[in-house]
């Protein structure tokens, strides 16, 4: 009977998760409505032409919407279930880390094994001690990136460049978020599985989950549904359906650090898989213990492959301590909060001819505000109901979120006020200086013609304009100030 009642409330969209009303899963529809304002403000600020958002809880999509258009001139509107986005670095978690988890479950990859146990080419100096775990936590010592696309003419050459990249520090001693490290993980998966990373993920993850619009190198038939990324990248032509990341492009469009394309509806299925402990719709992809191991905070703000929510990286301020997620350079983010049984997903193409003065700042604020809006909408959280920030209320829709941005706004106004005040003070000081100078001159003139007391003064003729002029020319020694000799000012060289 309960199952029938739940089914009555659920509405199937045919794509992604079934939809249910916010109140049915303990969320406030009024508070979730602030998401619309957050996303539209990002569009108005020129941060991105369109976006797809999904907030899910307890197995249902409770807020699934598309906003704006595919590009700044395109007539097609964004659809959360149809529009395909370049996931950028979400590839690291949706693809590569998931593949490593599967192979770890099967005992084919060991976290503390040296990388060169799987890739003999990965050797030399400190590289011999780098482990798979260190690649996952970005503590391998590998650099953030290198321009493979400048030196590699084939995917095989790019692969060789990845494996022969020298370290920048001793493994385990420094944190460097590394695309090279993630690309190396992708190569490990291919070496262990014996097939390409794209083939492995399609067979073991995307097809079993029904993620029909997810994969590397999307088919040409999807072109009209794909949101374009950079308008004029170094490749010299607009990108649509071709990976935005230059190094992933050099590797043939398939890499461990970037290259996946997907819809918001498809990625929401993956997010629910993680919340369910590696199982979705009766299909087990990863063991529950492995999901817990890889998503638990490991070192700093990193889990294994994933980032832990700590108020940075677009995770906002209100997600739980056990929340984890990742972001992507093209304007994507996914945050999963197991304590609230909730996830929040954002897909945009913010690199497409960004019109904002500070596009990175816009997308950073939108990510954080979106995560906050979802968190404060949960009404039955074990952490208690959170107070709604003023900037999310309808009468304050023009601002960004919470006290922080209100403070910045006040600070900006105060700075402007201080600048105006300083300018006014400067003008007042200049006027005062002029008055003082004039007063001193007047005093000198008055002193020069001031008659002495009757007891000491000598008889003089009646004061006339002519005598005043003489007095000014020859003032009394007792009252007149001696002129100060001024040193000649040296001329400054022209810069």
Tab-separated table of C-alpha atoms in Angstrom:
chain	number	residue	atom	x	y	z
A	1	UNK	CA	0.000	0.000	0.000
A	2	UNK	CA	2.818	2.417	0.909
A	3	UNK	CA	4.564	1.573	-2.357
A	4	UNK	CA	1.401	2.417	-4.303
A	5	UNK	CA	1.069	5.742	-2.488
A	6	UNK	CA	4.694	6.611	-3.241
A	7	UNK	CA	4.174	5.723	-6.886
A	8	UNK	CA	1.141	7.990	-7.006
A	9	UNK	CA	3.218	10.958	-5.907
A	10	UNK	CA	6.093	10.204	-8.292
A	11	UNK	CA	6.009	11.542	-11.826
A	12	UNK	CA	8.267	9.955	-14.415
A	13	UNK	CA	9.924	12.280	-16.907
A	14	UNK	CA	11.217	9.493	-19.102
A	15	UNK	CA	14.763	10.799	-18.500
A	16	UNK	CA	16.790	10.954	-15.323
A	17	UNK	CA	15.222	10.465	-11.917
A	18	UNK	CA	11.483	10.375	-11.266
A	19	UNK	CA	10.152	13.767	-10.172
A	20	UNK	CA	8.425	14.452	-6.890
A	21	UNK	CA	7.227	17.604	-5.150
A	22	UNK	CA	9.638	19.186	-2.641
A	23	UNK	CA	7.196	18.857	0.262
A	24	UNK	CA	6.905	15.114	-0.342
A	25	UNK	CA	10.604	14.683	0.457
A	26	UNK	CA	10.858	17.203	3.293
A	27	UNK	CA	11.967	20.259	1.348
A	28	UNK	CA	10.529	23.760	1.080
A	29	UNK	CA	9.327	24.738	-2.385
A	30	UNK	CA	9.462	28.398	-1.372
A	31	UNK	CA	13.103	28.157	-0.448
A	32	UNK	CA	13.966	26.152	-3.555
A	33	UNK	CA	12.397	28.944	-5.622
A	34	UNK	CA	15.423	31.088	-4.749
A	35	UNK	CA	17.401	28.829	-7.113
A	36	UNK	CA	15.642	30.438	-10.071
A	37	UNK	CA	16.769	33.881	-8.961
A	38	UNK	CA	20.339	32.705	-8.382
A	39	UNK	CA	20.646	31.144	-11.854
A	40	UNK	CA	18.960	34.031	-13.669
A	41	UNK	CA	21.201	36.545	-11.930
A	42	UNK	CA	24.186	34.627	-13.267
A	43	UNK	CA	22.779	34.912	-16.794
A	44	UNK	CA	22.024	38.618	-16.327
A	45	UNK	CA	25.582	39.152	-15.084
A	46	UNK	CA	26.892	37.648	-18.329
A	47	UNK	CA	28.375	34.591	-16.618
A	48	UNK	CA	26.795	32.027	-18.973
A	49	UNK	CA	24.034	31.974	-21.625
A	50	UNK	CA	22.139	29.073	-20.075
A	51	UNK	CA	22.193	26.433	-17.353
A	52	UNK	CA	20.636	23.142	-16.311
A	53	UNK	CA	19.964	22.435	-12.633
A	54	UNK	CA	18.832	19.358	-10.742
A	55	UNK	CA	18.304	19.125	-6.987
A	56	UNK	CA	17.556	15.593	-5.861
A	57	UNK	CA	16.516	14.083	-2.560
A	58	UNK	CA	15.505	10.632	-1.357
A	59	UNK	CA	15.680	9.179	-4.840
A	60	UNK	CA	13.672	11.882	-6.621
A	61	UNK	CA	14.394	14.997	-8.628
A	62	UNK	CA	12.619	17.808	-6.771
A	63	UNK	CA	13.912	20.763	-8.793
A	64	UNK	CA	14.898	19.995	-12.389
A	65	UNK	CA	14.993	22.972	-14.736
A	66	UNK	CA	16.691	24.507	-17.739
A	67	UNK	CA	17.433	28.233	-17.889
A	68	UNK	CA	18.408	30.533	-20.729
A	69	UNK	CA	19.646	29.389	-24.125
A	70	UNK	CA	22.395	27.270	-25.615
A	71	UNK	CA	24.427	30.355	-26.533
A	72	UNK	CA	24.043	34.127	-26.511
A	73	UNK	CA	22.366	34.221	-29.933
A	74	UNK	CA	20.797	30.780	-30.271
A	75	UNK	CA	17.027	30.419	-30.233
A	76	UNK	CA	17.029	26.955	-28.619
A	77	UNK	CA	16.333	26.974	-24.888
A	78	UNK	CA	18.177	24.801	-22.384
A	79	UNK	CA	16.506	21.585	-21.252
A	80	UNK	CA	17.707	19.687	-18.199
A	81	UNK	CA	16.897	16.387	-19.885
A	82	UNK	CA	17.973	17.178	-23.458
A	83	UNK	CA	20.819	19.720	-23.492
A	84	UNK	CA	24.259	18.092	-23.591
A	85	UNK	CA	27.133	19.844	-21.797
A	86	UNK	CA	30.901	19.401	-21.738
A	87	UNK	CA	31.468	18.175	-18.159
A	88	UNK	CA	35.159	19.210	-18.062
A	89	UNK	CA	36.685	18.059	-14.735
A	90	UNK	CA	33.505	16.317	-13.605
A	91	UNK	CA	35.041	13.635	-15.852
A	92	UNK	CA	37.488	12.978	-13.011
A	93	UNK	CA	34.735	11.742	-10.684
A	94	UNK	CA	31.865	10.649	-12.942
A	95	UNK	CA	34.314	8.735	-15.129
A	96	UNK	CA	37.847	8.066	-13.927
A	97	UNK	CA	37.347	7.743	-10.165
A	98	UNK	CA	34.306	5.529	-10.740
A	99	UNK	CA	36.362	3.250	-12.996
A	100	UNK	CA	39.098	3.034	-10.353
A	101	UNK	CA	36.469	2.146	-7.707
A	102	UNK	CA	35.162	-0.702	-9.863
A	103	UNK	CA	38.651	-2.106	-10.465
A	104	UNK	CA	39.492	-1.671	-6.768
A	105	UNK	CA	36.366	-3.674	-5.893
A	106	UNK	CA	37.591	-6.427	-8.182
A	107	UNK	CA	41.078	-6.422	-6.644
A	108	UNK	CA	42.702	-5.359	-9.895
A	109	UNK	CA	43.938	-2.002	-8.570
A	110	UNK	CA	45.534	-1.485	-5.156
A	111	UNK	CA	45.477	2.029	-3.712
A	112	UNK	CA	48.936	1.867	-2.148
A	113	UNK	CA	50.620	0.101	-5.040
A	114	UNK	CA	53.209	2.142	-6.954
A	115	UNK	CA	51.997	3.544	-10.236
A	116	UNK	CA	54.834	1.889	-12.147
A	117	UNK	CA	53.455	-1.496	-11.089
A	118	UNK	CA	50.789	-0.808	-13.726
A	119	UNK	CA	52.700	1.587	-15.993
A	120	UNK	CA	56.418	0.687	-16.273
A	121	UNK	CA	57.039	3.892	-18.262
A	122	UNK	CA	56.164	5.913	-15.157
A	123	UNK	CA	59.604	5.785	-13.560
A	124	UNK	CA	62.692	7.729	-12.588
A	125	UNK	CA	63.692	9.358	-9.311
A	126	UNK	CA	60.840	10.114	-6.951
A	127	UNK	CA	58.302	8.795	-9.482
A	128	UNK	CA	59.078	5.220	-8.451
A	129	UNK	CA	57.405	5.858	-5.083
A	130	UNK	CA	54.210	7.537	-6.357
A	131	UNK	CA	51.102	5.508	-5.456
A	132	UNK	CA	47.607	5.288	-6.915
A	133	UNK	CA	46.249	6.818	-3.700
A	134	UNK	CA	48.502	9.852	-4.157
A	135	UNK	CA	47.210	10.334	-7.696
A	136	UNK	CA	43.641	10.295	-6.347
A	137	UNK	CA	44.401	12.861	-3.622
A	138	UNK	CA	46.543	15.094	-5.882
A	139	UNK	CA	49.608	14.582	-3.700
A	140	UNK	CA	51.764	12.748	-6.234
A	141	UNK	CA	54.077	15.687	-6.905
A	142	UNK	CA	53.008	15.926	-10.547
A	143	UNK	CA	52.473	19.452	-11.909
A	144	UNK	CA	49.025	20.906	-12.473
A	145	UNK	CA	49.320	20.594	-16.242
A	146	UNK	CA	51.582	20.927	-19.269
A	147	UNK	CA	50.875	21.951	-22.853
A	148	UNK	CA	50.589	18.504	-24.424
A	149	UNK	CA	48.683	19.981	-27.344
A	150	UNK	CA	51.731	22.037	-28.332
A	151	UNK	CA	54.181	19.130	-28.537
A	152	UNK	CA	52.114	15.986	-29.196
A	153	UNK	CA	50.892	15.295	-32.725
A	154	UNK	CA	49.072	12.034	-31.957
A	155	UNK	CA	47.221	10.598	-28.937
A	156	UNK	CA	50.082	8.125	-28.477
A	157	UNK	CA	52.590	10.979	-28.241
A	158	UNK	CA	50.346	12.786	-25.755
A	159	UNK	CA	50.135	9.626	-23.658
A	160	UNK	CA	53.918	9.363	-23.628
A	161	UNK	CA	54.229	13.004	-22.584
A	162	UNK	CA	51.866	12.350	-19.653
A	163	UNK	CA	53.834	9.345	-18.402
A	164	UNK	CA	57.219	11.062	-18.710
A	165	UNK	CA	56.214	14.294	-16.966
A	166	UNK	CA	58.736	15.038	-14.185
A	167	UNK	CA	57.597	15.676	-10.615
A	168	UNK	CA	57.721	19.141	-9.072
A	169	UNK	CA	57.985	17.966	-5.451
A	170	UNK	CA	58.508	14.806	-3.409
A	171	UNK	CA	55.373	12.579	-3.410
A	172	UNK	CA	53.132	13.078	-0.386
A	173	UNK	CA	54.680	16.391	0.653
A	174	UNK	CA	52.603	18.845	-1.378
A	175	UNK	CA	49.114	19.274	-2.783
A	176	UNK	CA	48.913	20.174	-6.483
A	177	UNK	CA	45.558	19.738	-8.203
A	178	UNK	CA	46.863	17.872	-11.229
A	179	UNK	CA	45.265	17.164	-14.588
A	180	UNK	CA	48.384	15.148	-15.409
A	181	UNK	CA	47.734	12.951	-12.382
A	182	UNK	CA	44.111	12.357	-13.413
A	183	UNK	CA	45.189	11.581	-16.974
A	184	UNK	CA	47.654	9.055	-15.540
A	185	UNK	CA	44.807	7.398	-13.618
A	186	UNK	CA	42.861	7.093	-16.862
A	187	UNK	CA	45.822	5.359	-18.491
A	188	UNK	CA	46.064	2.964	-15.517
A	189	UNK	CA	42.397	2.027	-16.007
A	190	UNK	CA	43.016	1.329	-19.687
A	191	UNK	CA	46.125	-0.743	-18.931
A	192	UNK	CA	44.400	-2.838	-16.260
A	193	UNK	CA	41.075	-3.247	-18.101
A	194	UNK	CA	42.670	-3.900	-21.475
A	195	UNK	CA	40.243	-1.546	-23.244
A	196	UNK	CA	39.879	2.204	-23.659
A	197	UNK	CA	38.560	4.335	-20.815
A	198	UNK	CA	35.559	5.306	-22.942
A	199	UNK	CA	34.711	1.673	-23.703
A	200	UNK	CA	35.109	0.614	-20.077
A	201	UNK	CA	32.811	3.339	-18.751
A	202	UNK	CA	30.164	2.733	-21.397
A	203	UNK	CA	30.079	-1.003	-20.689
A	204	UNK	CA	30.372	-0.911	-16.901
A	205	UNK	CA	28.645	2.349	-15.897
A	206	UNK	CA	26.688	4.368	-18.454
A	207	UNK	CA	24.832	1.601	-20.299
A	208	UNK	CA	23.808	-0.322	-17.136
A	209	UNK	CA	22.507	2.904	-15.552
A	210	UNK	CA	20.630	4.043	-18.652
A	211	UNK	CA	22.782	7.169	-19.050
A	212	UNK	CA	22.086	7.245	-22.774
A	213	UNK	CA	23.454	10.737	-23.472
A	214	UNK	CA	26.738	10.344	-21.582
A	215	UNK	CA	30.123	9.575	-23.092
A	216	UNK	CA	33.281	10.816	-24.744
A	217	UNK	CA	33.286	12.189	-28.299
A	218	UNK	CA	29.511	12.617	-28.709
A	219	UNK	CA	27.910	11.464	-31.921
A	220	UNK	CA	27.242	14.033	-34.638
A	221	UNK	CA	23.514	13.341	-34.301
A	222	UNK	CA	23.594	15.112	-30.910
A	223	UNK	CA	25.164	18.303	-32.276
A	224	UNK	CA	21.993	20.405	-32.206
A	225	UNK	CA	21.479	19.523	-28.538
A	226	UNK	CA	25.042	20.312	-27.449
A	227	UNK	CA	25.765	23.621	-25.736
A	228	UNK	CA	28.805	25.199	-27.447
A	229	UNK	CA	31.816	26.041	-25.334
A	230	UNK	CA	34.573	28.439	-26.377
A	231	UNK	CA	33.744	30.670	-29.321
A	232	UNK	CA	37.292	31.289	-30.530
A	233	UNK	CA	39.679	28.870	-28.795
A	234	UNK	CA	43.314	28.278	-29.851
A	235	UNK	CA	42.069	25.709	-32.359
A	236	UNK	CA	40.701	28.552	-34.458
A	237	UNK	CA	37.053	27.557	-34.712
A	238	UNK	CA	33.997	27.430	-32.441
A	239	UNK	CA	33.673	24.265	-30.369
A	240	UNK	CA	30.487	22.273	-30.269
A	241	UNK	CA	30.628	18.599	-29.440
A	242	UNK	CA	34.425	18.663	-29.290
A	243	UNK	CA	36.123	18.603	-25.902
A	244	UNK	CA	37.052	22.068	-24.654
A	245	UNK	CA	40.205	21.015	-22.790
A	246	UNK	CA	43.200	21.231	-25.137
A	247	UNK	CA	45.128	18.364	-23.550
A	248	UNK	CA	42.120	16.038	-23.647
A	249	UNK	CA	41.774	17.000	-27.317
A	250	UNK	CA	45.452	16.107	-27.865
A	251	UNK	CA	44.747	12.694	-26.324
A	252	UNK	CA	42.046	12.009	-28.897
A	253	UNK	CA	39.133	13.356	-26.864
A	254	UNK	CA	39.388	10.624	-24.222
A	255	UNK	CA	41.318	11.305	-21.027
A	256	UNK	CA	41.087	10.738	-17.307
A	257	UNK	CA	40.927	14.454	-16.545
A	258	UNK	CA	38.364	15.738	-19.092
A	259	UNK	CA	36.325	14.769	-22.124
A	260	UNK	CA	32.934	13.500	-20.924
A	261	UNK	CA	29.689	15.036	-22.224
A	262	UNK	CA	26.306	14.528	-20.574
A	263	UNK	CA	22.912	15.953	-19.680
A	264	UNK	CA	21.786	17.065	-16.234
A	265	UNK	CA	19.240	14.236	-16.229
A	266	UNK	CA	21.952	11.626	-16.834
A	267	UNK	CA	24.347	13.020	-14.227
A	268	UNK	CA	21.507	13.042	-11.688
A	269	UNK	CA	21.271	9.259	-12.118
A	270	UNK	CA	24.971	8.993	-11.312
A	271	UNK	CA	24.535	11.228	-8.240
A	272	UNK	CA	21.745	8.985	-6.986
A	273	UNK	CA	23.970	5.952	-7.572
A	274	UNK	CA	26.487	7.481	-5.151
A	275	UNK	CA	23.809	8.341	-2.569
A	276	UNK	CA	22.521	4.768	-2.797
A	277	UNK	CA	25.970	3.382	-2.000
A	278	UNK	CA	26.823	2.236	-5.526
A	279	UNK	CA	23.453	0.773	-6.576
A	280	UNK	CA	20.692	2.209	-8.738
A	281	UNK	CA	17.403	0.739	-9.881
A	282	UNK	CA	18.451	-2.756	-8.877
A	283	UNK	CA	21.849	-2.576	-10.608
A	284	UNK	CA	24.949	-2.741	-8.431
A	285	UNK	CA	27.920	-0.843	-9.952
A	286	UNK	CA	30.190	-0.322	-6.915
A	287	UNK	CA	30.174	-1.836	-3.444
A	288	UNK	CA	28.819	0.268	-0.603
A	289	UNK	CA	32.075	-0.016	1.366
A	290	UNK	CA	34.097	1.268	-1.588
A	291	UNK	CA	31.792	4.257	-2.023
A	292	UNK	CA	32.262	5.121	1.661
A	293	UNK	CA	36.034	4.685	1.412
A	294	UNK	CA	36.438	6.897	-1.651
A	295	UNK	CA	34.088	9.660	-0.495
A	296	UNK	CA	35.376	9.937	3.082
A	297	UNK	CA	37.657	12.924	3.733
A	298	UNK	CA	41.217	11.667	3.418
A	299	UNK	CA	43.839	14.438	3.388
A	300	UNK	CA	43.036	18.126	3.773
A	301	UNK	CA	39.840	18.846	1.883
A	302	UNK	CA	40.215	15.840	-0.419
A	303	UNK	CA	38.655	12.420	-0.458
A	304	UNK	CA	39.859	9.808	-2.984
A	305	UNK	CA	39.212	11.475	-6.321
A	306	UNK	CA	36.536	13.703	-4.792
A	307	UNK	CA	36.724	17.060	-3.024
A	308	UNK	CA	35.193	17.408	0.436
A	309	UNK	CA	32.814	20.293	1.110
A	310	UNK	CA	34.615	22.870	3.231
A	311	UNK	CA	33.047	26.165	2.156
A	312	UNK	CA	35.346	26.549	-0.833
A	313	UNK	CA	35.176	25.319	-4.408
A	314	UNK	CA	31.541	26.294	-4.785
A	315	UNK	CA	30.264	24.054	-1.976
A	316	UNK	CA	28.625	26.936	-0.132
A	317	UNK	CA	28.367	27.234	3.639
A	318	UNK	CA	25.562	24.892	4.646
A	319	UNK	CA	26.363	21.426	3.267
A	320	UNK	CA	27.205	18.832	5.898
A	321	UNK	CA	30.738	17.872	6.904
A	322	UNK	CA	30.384	14.579	5.032
A	323	UNK	CA	29.355	16.188	1.739
A	324	UNK	CA	31.615	15.692	-1.280
A	325	UNK	CA	31.690	16.833	-4.874
A	326	UNK	CA	33.646	18.359	-7.722
A	327	UNK	CA	33.604	21.220	-10.203
A	328	UNK	CA	34.489	21.600	-13.881
A	329	UNK	CA	36.177	24.442	-15.745
A	330	UNK	CA	33.348	24.835	-18.263
A	331	UNK	CA	31.027	25.887	-15.427
A	332	UNK	CA	29.844	22.592	-13.962
A	333	UNK	CA	29.535	21.321	-10.395
A	334	UNK	CA	28.089	18.394	-8.474
A	335	UNK	CA	27.753	18.253	-4.674
A	336	UNK	CA	26.420	15.212	-2.837
A	337	UNK	CA	25.324	15.412	0.807
A	338	UNK	CA	24.751	11.911	2.246
A	339	UNK	CA	23.653	13.278	5.644
A	340	UNK	CA	20.700	15.011	3.963
A	341	UNK	CA	20.287	12.304	1.277
A	342	UNK	CA	20.522	15.127	-1.261
A	343	UNK	CA	22.551	16.280	-4.257
A	344	UNK	CA	22.730	19.522	-6.217
A	345	UNK	CA	23.923	19.630	-9.828
A	346	UNK	CA	24.769	22.570	-12.084
A	347	UNK	CA	25.760	22.404	-15.762
A	348	UNK	CA	26.638	25.544	-17.744
A	349	UNK	CA	28.841	26.589	-20.655
A	350	UNK	CA	30.315	29.625	-18.915
A	351	UNK	CA	33.400	29.564	-21.200
A	352	UNK	CA	31.218	30.450	-24.186
A	353	UNK	CA	32.035	34.087	-24.969
A	354	UNK	CA	31.611	35.108	-21.338
A	355	UNK	CA	30.309	38.649	-21.119
A	356	UNK	CA	30.852	39.169	-17.417
A	357	UNK	CA	33.717	41.373	-16.295
A	358	UNK	CA	34.757	38.616	-13.889
A	359	UNK	CA	33.239	35.372	-15.257
A	360	UNK	CA	35.128	33.137	-12.826
A	361	UNK	CA	33.741	35.137	-9.885
A	362	UNK	CA	30.188	34.902	-11.248
A	363	UNK	CA	30.237	31.108	-11.622
A	364	UNK	CA	31.933	30.699	-8.230
A	365	UNK	CA	29.182	32.698	-6.531
A	366	UNK	CA	26.426	30.872	-8.416
A	367	UNK	CA	27.816	27.470	-7.407
A	368	UNK	CA	27.988	28.454	-3.748
A	369	UNK	CA	24.549	30.084	-3.744
A	370	UNK	CA	22.993	27.070	-5.451
A	371	UNK	CA	24.440	24.690	-2.854
A	372	UNK	CA	23.252	26.972	-0.056
A	373	UNK	CA	19.752	27.285	-1.532
A	374	UNK	CA	19.401	23.500	-1.693
A	375	UNK	CA	20.739	23.011	1.841
A	376	UNK	CA	18.447	25.566	3.480
A	377	UNK	CA	15.444	24.056	1.689
A	378	UNK	CA	15.781	20.812	3.676
A	379	UNK	CA	13.233	21.046	6.488
A	380	UNK	CA	13.836	17.708	8.231
A	381	UNK	CA	17.633	17.792	8.361
A	382	UNK	CA	19.270	16.112	11.381
A	383	UNK	CA	21.339	19.294	11.658
A	384	UNK	CA	18.201	21.355	12.152
A	385	UNK	CA	16.389	23.852	9.980
A	386	UNK	CA	18.724	26.548	8.730
A	387	UNK	CA	17.816	30.207	8.761
A	388	UNK	CA	17.196	31.535	5.292
A	389	UNK	CA	19.759	34.164	4.227
A	390	UNK	CA	18.217	37.536	3.468
A	391	UNK	CA	19.533	37.550	-0.104
A	392	UNK	CA	17.350	34.523	-0.931
A	393	UNK	CA	14.117	36.262	0.016
A	394	UNK	CA	11.907	37.655	-2.711
A	395	UNK	CA	12.286	41.223	-1.504
A	396	UNK	CA	16.071	40.971	-1.631
A	397	UNK	CA	16.421	39.158	-4.947
A	398	UNK	CA	18.930	41.611	-6.359
A	399	UNK	CA	21.804	40.484	-4.139
A	400	UNK	CA	23.997	37.400	-3.909
A	401	UNK	CA	23.867	35.171	-0.873
A	402	UNK	CA	23.970	35.886	2.823
A	403	UNK	CA	25.926	38.201	5.017
A	404	UNK	CA	29.174	37.826	3.118
A	405	UNK	CA	27.998	39.516	-0.061
A	406	UNK	CA	25.940	42.064	1.871
A	407	UNK	CA	29.123	42.932	3.711
A	408	UNK	CA	30.996	43.250	0.434
A	409	UNK	CA	28.297	45.540	-0.886
A	410	UNK	CA	28.437	47.661	2.250
A	411	UNK	CA	32.205	47.657	2.133
A	412	UNK	CA	32.084	48.798	-1.496
A	413	UNK	CA	29.710	51.630	-0.607
A	414	UNK	CA	31.854	52.538	2.381
A	415	UNK	CA	34.953	52.617	0.187
A	416	UNK	CA	33.175	54.864	-2.270
A	417	UNK	CA	32.018	57.046	0.623
A	418	UNK	CA	35.556	57.195	1.989
A	419	UNK	CA	36.915	58.124	-1.416
A	420	UNK	CA	34.299	60.863	-1.719
A	421	UNK	CA	35.067	61.975	1.828
A	422	UNK	CA	38.787	62.106	1.090
A	423	UNK	CA	38.134	64.131	-2.054
A	424	UNK	CA	35.888	66.516	-0.115
A	425	UNK	CA	38.486	66.830	2.631
A	426	UNK	CA	41.159	67.535	0.041
A	427	UNK	CA	39.044	70.262	-1.495
A	428	UNK	CA	38.261	71.686	1.961
A	429	UNK	CA	41.927	71.577	2.919
A	430	UNK	CA	42.856	73.355	-0.296
A	431	UNK	CA	40.283	76.045	0.369
A	432	UNK	CA	41.426	76.340	3.999
A	433	UNK	CA	45.024	76.631	2.856
A	434	UNK	CA	44.068	79.414	0.487
A	435	UNK	CA	42.191	81.176	3.277
A	436	UNK	CA	45.151	80.821	5.654
A	437	UNK	CA	47.512	82.203	3.033
A	438	UNK	CA	45.181	85.093	2.365
A	439	UNK	CA	44.794	85.697	6.099
A	440	UNK	CA	48.550	85.759	6.579
A	441	UNK	CA	48.959	88.236	3.742
A	442	UNK	CA	46.206	90.366	5.226
A	443	UNK	CA	47.877	90.196	8.622
A	444	UNK	CA	51.147	91.341	7.143
A	445	UNK	CA	49.421	94.254	5.458
A	446	UNK	CA	47.543	95.164	8.634
A	447	UNK	CA	50.672	94.854	10.729
A	448	UNK	CA	52.609	97.067	8.367
A	449	UNK	CA	50.231	100.004	8.754
A	450	UNK	CA	49.137	99.491	12.353
A	451	UNK	CA	49.782	102.747	14.303
A	452	UNK	CA	51.759	102.513	17.527
A	453	UNK	CA	50.295	103.376	20.903
A	454	UNK	CA	50.063	107.031	21.854
A	455	UNK	CA	52.856	106.625	24.379
A	456	UNK	CA	55.509	105.511	21.936
A	457	UNK	CA	54.491	106.549	18.499
A	458	UNK	CA	56.061	109.433	16.719
A	459	UNK	CA	53.992	112.058	15.074
A	460	UNK	CA	53.200	111.014	11.546
A	461	UNK	CA	51.308	112.509	8.810
A	462	UNK	CA	47.772	111.452	8.082
A	463	UNK	CA	47.513	107.959	6.593
A	464	UNK	CA	46.791	108.093	2.917
A	465	UNK	CA	46.900	105.505	0.152
A	466	UNK	CA	50.369	106.662	-0.713
A	467	UNK	CA	51.642	106.210	2.826
A	468	UNK	CA	50.063	102.745	2.965
A	469	UNK	CA	51.980	101.759	-0.102
A	470	UNK	CA	55.162	103.072	1.480
A	471	UNK	CA	54.400	101.225	4.721
A	472	UNK	CA	53.874	98.011	2.802
A	473	UNK	CA	57.144	98.504	1.067
A	474	UNK	CA	59.000	99.303	4.305
A	475	UNK	CA	57.291	97.516	7.207
A	476	UNK	CA	58.289	97.926	10.841
A	477	UNK	CA	61.256	95.752	11.863
A	478	UNK	CA	59.531	94.675	15.040
A	479	UNK	CA	56.511	93.180	13.288
A	480	UNK	CA	57.466	92.372	9.718
A	481	UNK	CA	58.510	88.833	8.800
A	482	UNK	CA	61.753	88.395	6.994
A	483	UNK	CA	61.343	86.871	3.559
A	484	UNK	CA	62.482	83.227	3.369
A	485	UNK	CA	64.933	82.510	0.594
A	486	UNK	CA	63.639	79.658	-1.565
A	487	UNK	CA	65.959	77.149	-3.119
A	488	UNK	CA	65.580	76.673	-6.857
A	489	UNK	CA	63.532	73.540	-7.650
A	490	UNK	CA	65.336	71.062	-9.871
A	491	UNK	CA	63.431	69.926	-12.963
A	492	UNK	CA	62.358	66.323	-13.004
A	493	UNK	CA	63.201	64.174	-15.974
A	494	UNK	CA	60.270	63.189	-18.140
A	495	UNK	CA	59.298	59.623	-17.645
